Amino acid sequence: GDLLINPSIQTAEIHDMIRGLPGVTAVVRDDLFYAAIGDYSSVEDATAASAEKKGARVVVSGRDVAELERFAPTIGALAIPCDITVKADIEKLAAHAKQRFGRIDIALNCTGWAKGGPFRDFPEADLRQMMEIQFLGPFQFMQVMLGVLGQGGSLIQVSSATATVMTYDYAAYMGTKAGIDHVVRAVANEFGPK
């Protein structure tokens, strides 16, 4: 399967990665807390809509149940609530999707929390939440999804350019993104050829 990480990835490139063959099942995580892209509320919305239009069976997931219930019907997707910081929730998401569709071919995660602040004053509670959303959660997502992806499946972790470039007052954000990028490289090294 393919494991992809590209800090400069664009929404159109994600669409191209989803082959869209009829019968493909895609699980798309949605926990972004920041800016809209195009007519969608997130990269995942745009990706899920594109995949569905190409014939894929799509599962959308996130913590905002109201948003899931609003968005999923607009593209004919199955909505499954999931908190990425809770491994049992991710396991339920994978099990439910696999039970419903028989397999998972693509698992895409794009969680993030763009919280900034001066390094010396950055609150410990915010740092812990940032680590859970941007490091622990994606780490667990990859662990679970690698266990259920079909042969030749694709695991996609969307990152941020800030993982490789410097900006002021975003040390926690940049650090957690860079950390999970390195984990993805390790996972790709171990599982990419499989």
CSV table of C-alpha atoms in Angstrom, one decimal:
chain,number,residue,atom,x,y,z
A,1,GLY,CA,0.0,0.0,0.0
A,2,ASP,CA,0.9,3.6,-0.3
A,3,LEU,CA,1.8,5.8,2.6
A,4,LEU,CA,2.0,9.4,1.7
A,5,ILE,CA,3.3,12.5,3.3
A,6,ASN,CA,3.8,15.8,1.6
A,7,PRO,CA,3.8,19.0,3.6
A,8,SER,CA,3.0,21.1,0.5
A,9,ILE,CA,0.1,18.9,-0.6
A,10,GLN,CA,-2.8,20.6,-2.3
A,11,THR,CA,-6.5,19.6,-2.3
A,12,ALA,CA,-6.4,18.8,-6.0
A,13,GLU,CA,-3.5,16.4,-5.4
A,14,ILE,CA,-5.4,14.6,-2.8
A,15,HIS,CA,-8.3,14.2,-5.2
A,16,ASP,CA,-5.9,12.7,-7.8
A,17,MET,CA,-4.5,10.2,-5.3
A,18,ILE,CA,-8.0,8.8,-4.8
A,19,ARG,CA,-8.4,6.5,-7.7
A,20,GLY,CA,-12.2,6.6,-7.4
A,21,LEU,CA,-12.7,3.2,-8.8
A,22,PRO,CA,-16.2,1.9,-8.1
A,23,GLY,CA,-16.3,-0.2,-5.0
A,24,VAL,CA,-13.4,1.6,-3.2
A,25,THR,CA,-14.1,2.3,0.4
A,26,ALA,CA,-12.5,5.5,1.8
A,27,VAL,CA,-12.4,6.5,5.4
A,28,VAL,CA,-11.9,10.3,5.8
A,29,ARG,CA,-11.1,11.9,9.2
A,30,ASP,CA,-12.3,15.4,9.8
A,31,ASP,CA,-11.2,17.3,12.9
A,32,LEU,CA,-9.8,20.5,11.4
A,33,PHE,CA,-10.3,23.6,13.5
A,34,TYR,CA,-9.3,26.2,11.0
A,35,ALA,CA,-9.8,27.7,7.5
A,36,ALA,CA,-12.2,26.6,4.8
A,37,ILE,CA,-10.8,25.6,1.4
A,38,GLY,CA,-13.0,26.2,-1.6
A,39,ASP,CA,-16.7,25.5,-1.1
A,40,TYR,CA,-16.0,22.9,1.6
A,41,SER,CA,-15.4,23.3,5.3
A,42,SER,CA,-12.1,21.4,5.1
A,43,VAL,CA,-9.7,19.4,3.0
A,44,GLU,CA,-11.5,16.2,4.0
A,45,ASP,CA,-14.9,17.6,2.8
A,46,ALA,CA,-13.5,18.3,-0.6
A,47,THR,CA,-11.7,15.0,-0.7
A,48,ALA,CA,-14.7,13.0,0.4
A,49,ALA,CA,-17.0,14.7,-2.1
A,50,SER,CA,-14.5,14.1,-4.9
A,51,ALA,CA,-14.1,10.4,-4.0
A,52,GLU,CA,-17.9,9.9,-3.8
A,53,LYS,CA,-18.4,11.5,-7.2
A,54,LYS,CA,-15.9,9.0,-8.6
A,55,GLY,CA,-17.8,6.1,-7.2
A,56,ALA,CA,-16.1,5.4,-3.9
A,57,ARG,CA,-18.0,4.4,-0.9
A,58,VAL,CA,-17.1,7.1,1.7
A,59,VAL,CA,-17.1,7.2,5.4
A,60,VAL,CA,-16.6,10.6,7.0
A,61,SER,CA,-15.7,10.9,10.7
A,62,GLY,CA,-15.0,13.5,13.3
A,63,ARG,CA,-16.0,14.8,16.7
A,64,ASP,CA,-18.6,17.4,15.5
A,65,VAL,CA,-21.7,15.2,15.2
A,66,ALA,CA,-23.8,18.1,13.9
A,67,GLU,CA,-21.3,18.8,11.1
A,68,LEU,CA,-21.1,15.1,10.2
A,69,GLU,CA,-24.9,14.9,10.0
A,70,ARG,CA,-25.0,18.0,7.9
A,71,PHE,CA,-22.2,17.0,5.5
A,72,ALA,CA,-22.5,13.2,5.0
A,73,PRO,CA,-25.9,13.2,3.3
A,74,THR,CA,-24.7,15.9,0.8
A,75,ILE,CA,-22.4,13.3,-0.7
A,76,GLY,CA,-24.1,10.0,0.2
A,77,ALA,CA,-21.4,9.1,2.8
A,78,LEU,CA,-21.7,7.2,6.0
A,79,ALA,CA,-21.0,9.4,9.1
A,80,ILE,CA,-19.3,7.8,12.1
A,81,PRO,CA,-18.5,10.0,15.1
A,82,CYS,CA,-14.9,9.5,16.3
A,83,ASP,CA,-12.6,11.4,18.7
A,84,ILE,CA,-9.1,10.8,17.2
A,85,THR,CA,-7.5,11.2,20.6
A,86,VAL,CA,-9.4,8.0,21.8
A,87,LYS,CA,-8.0,4.8,20.3
A,88,ALA,CA,-11.2,2.9,21.1
A,89,ASP,CA,-13.1,5.4,19.0
A,90,ILE,CA,-10.7,4.8,16.0
A,91,GLU,CA,-11.1,1.1,16.4
A,92,LYS,CA,-14.9,1.4,16.4
A,93,LEU,CA,-14.7,3.6,13.3
A,94,ALA,CA,-12.5,1.0,11.5
A,95,ALA,CA,-14.7,-1.9,12.6
A,96,HIS,CA,-18.0,-0.2,11.6
A,97,ALA,CA,-16.6,0.9,8.2
A,98,LYS,CA,-15.2,-2.6,7.5
A,99,GLN,CA,-18.4,-4.3,8.7
A,100,ARG,CA,-20.6,-2.0,6.5
A,101,PHE,CA,-18.5,-2.2,3.3
A,102,GLY,CA,-16.4,-5.3,3.7
A,103,ARG,CA,-13.0,-3.6,3.4
A,104,ILE,CA,-11.2,-0.3,3.7
A,105,ASP,CA,-9.0,0.8,0.7
A,106,ILE,CA,-8.1,4.4,1.7
A,107,ALA,CA,-7.7,5.9,5.1
A,108,LEU,CA,-7.0,9.6,5.2
A,109,ASN,CA,-6.3,11.7,8.3
A,110,CYS,CA,-6.0,15.5,8.4
A,111,THR,CA,-6.4,16.6,12.0
A,112,GLY,CA,-5.0,19.8,13.3
A,113,TRP,CA,-5.3,22.6,15.7
A,114,ALA,CA,-3.6,25.8,14.6
A,115,LYS,CA,-3.1,27.3,18.1
A,116,GLY,CA,-0.2,29.7,18.5
A,117,GLY,CA,1.3,31.7,21.3
A,118,PRO,CA,4.6,32.8,22.7
A,119,PHE,CA,6.8,29.8,23.5
A,120,ARG,CA,7.5,30.7,27.2
A,121,ASP,CA,3.9,31.4,27.9
A,122,PHE,CA,2.3,28.6,26.0
A,123,PRO,CA,-0.2,26.9,28.4
A,124,GLU,CA,0.5,23.3,29.4
A,125,ALA,CA,-3.1,22.3,28.9
A,126,ASP,CA,-3.0,23.6,25.3
A,127,LEU,CA,0.3,21.8,24.7
A,128,ARG,CA,-1.2,18.5,25.9
A,129,GLN,CA,-4.3,19.0,23.7
A,130,MET,CA,-2.1,19.8,20.7
A,131,MET,CA,0.0,16.7,21.2
A,132,GLU,CA,-3.1,14.5,21.5
A,133,ILE,CA,-4.7,16.0,18.3
A,134,GLN,CA,-1.6,16.2,16.1
A,135,PHE,CA,0.6,13.4,17.4
A,136,LEU,CA,-1.1,10.8,19.6
A,137,GLY,CA,-4.3,10.7,17.5
A,138,PRO,CA,-2.6,10.4,14.1
A,139,PHE,CA,-0.2,7.8,15.5
A,140,GLN,CA,-3.1,5.7,16.8
A,141,PHE,CA,-5.1,6.3,13.5
A,142,MET,CA,-2.2,4.7,11.6
A,143,GLN,CA,-1.8,1.8,14.0
A,144,VAL,CA,-5.5,0.9,13.7
A,145,MET,CA,-5.9,1.5,10.0
A,146,LEU,CA,-2.8,-0.5,9.1
A,147,GLY,CA,-4.5,-3.4,10.7
A,148,VAL,CA,-7.6,-3.2,8.6
A,149,LEU,CA,-6.5,-1.7,5.2
A,150,GLY,CA,-6.9,-4.1,2.3
A,151,GLN,CA,-4.1,-5.4,0.1
A,152,GLY,CA,-2.7,-2.4,-1.8
A,153,GLY,CA,-4.6,0.0,0.4
A,154,SER,CA,-3.5,3.6,0.9
A,155,LEU,CA,-2.8,5.4,4.2
A,156,ILE,CA,-2.7,9.2,3.9
A,157,GLN,CA,-1.6,11.6,6.6
A,158,VAL,CA,-2.0,15.2,5.5
A,159,SER,CA,0.6,17.5,7.2
A,160,SER,CA,1.5,21.1,7.2
A,161,ALA,CA,4.2,23.2,5.6
A,162,THR,CA,5.0,24.4,9.1
A,163,ALA,CA,6.6,21.0,9.8
A,164,THR,CA,9.5,22.1,7.7
A,165,VAL,CA,9.5,25.9,7.8
A,166,MET,CA,9.9,28.3,10.6
A,167,THR,CA,7.3,30.7,11.8
A,168,TYR,CA,6.9,32.7,15.0
A,169,ASP,CA,4.7,31.7,18.0
A,170,TYR,CA,3.8,28.2,16.6
A,171,ALA,CA,6.4,26.0,18.3
A,172,ALA,CA,3.9,23.5,19.6
A,173,TYR,CA,2.0,23.3,16.3
A,174,MET,CA,5.2,23.0,14.2
A,175,GLY,CA,6.8,20.4,16.6
A,176,THR,CA,3.8,18.1,16.7
A,177,LYS,CA,3.4,18.2,12.9
A,178,ALA,CA,7.2,17.6,12.4
A,179,GLY,CA,7.0,14.7,14.9
A,180,ILE,CA,4.2,12.9,13.2
A,181,ASP,CA,5.8,13.5,9.8
A,182,HIS,CA,8.8,11.5,11.1
A,183,VAL,CA,6.6,8.7,12.4
A,184,VAL,CA,5.0,8.6,8.9
A,185,ARG,CA,8.4,8.1,7.4
A,186,ALA,CA,9.1,5.3,9.8
A,187,VAL,CA,5.7,3.7,9.0
A,188,ALA,CA,6.3,4.1,5.3
A,189,ASN,CA,9.7,2.4,5.6
A,190,GLU,CA,8.2,-0.6,7.4
A,191,PHE,CA,4.8,-1.0,5.7
A,192,GLY,CA,5.1,0.9,2.3
A,193,PRO,CA,6.2,-2.0,0.3
A,194,LYS,CA,3.4,-4.3,1.6
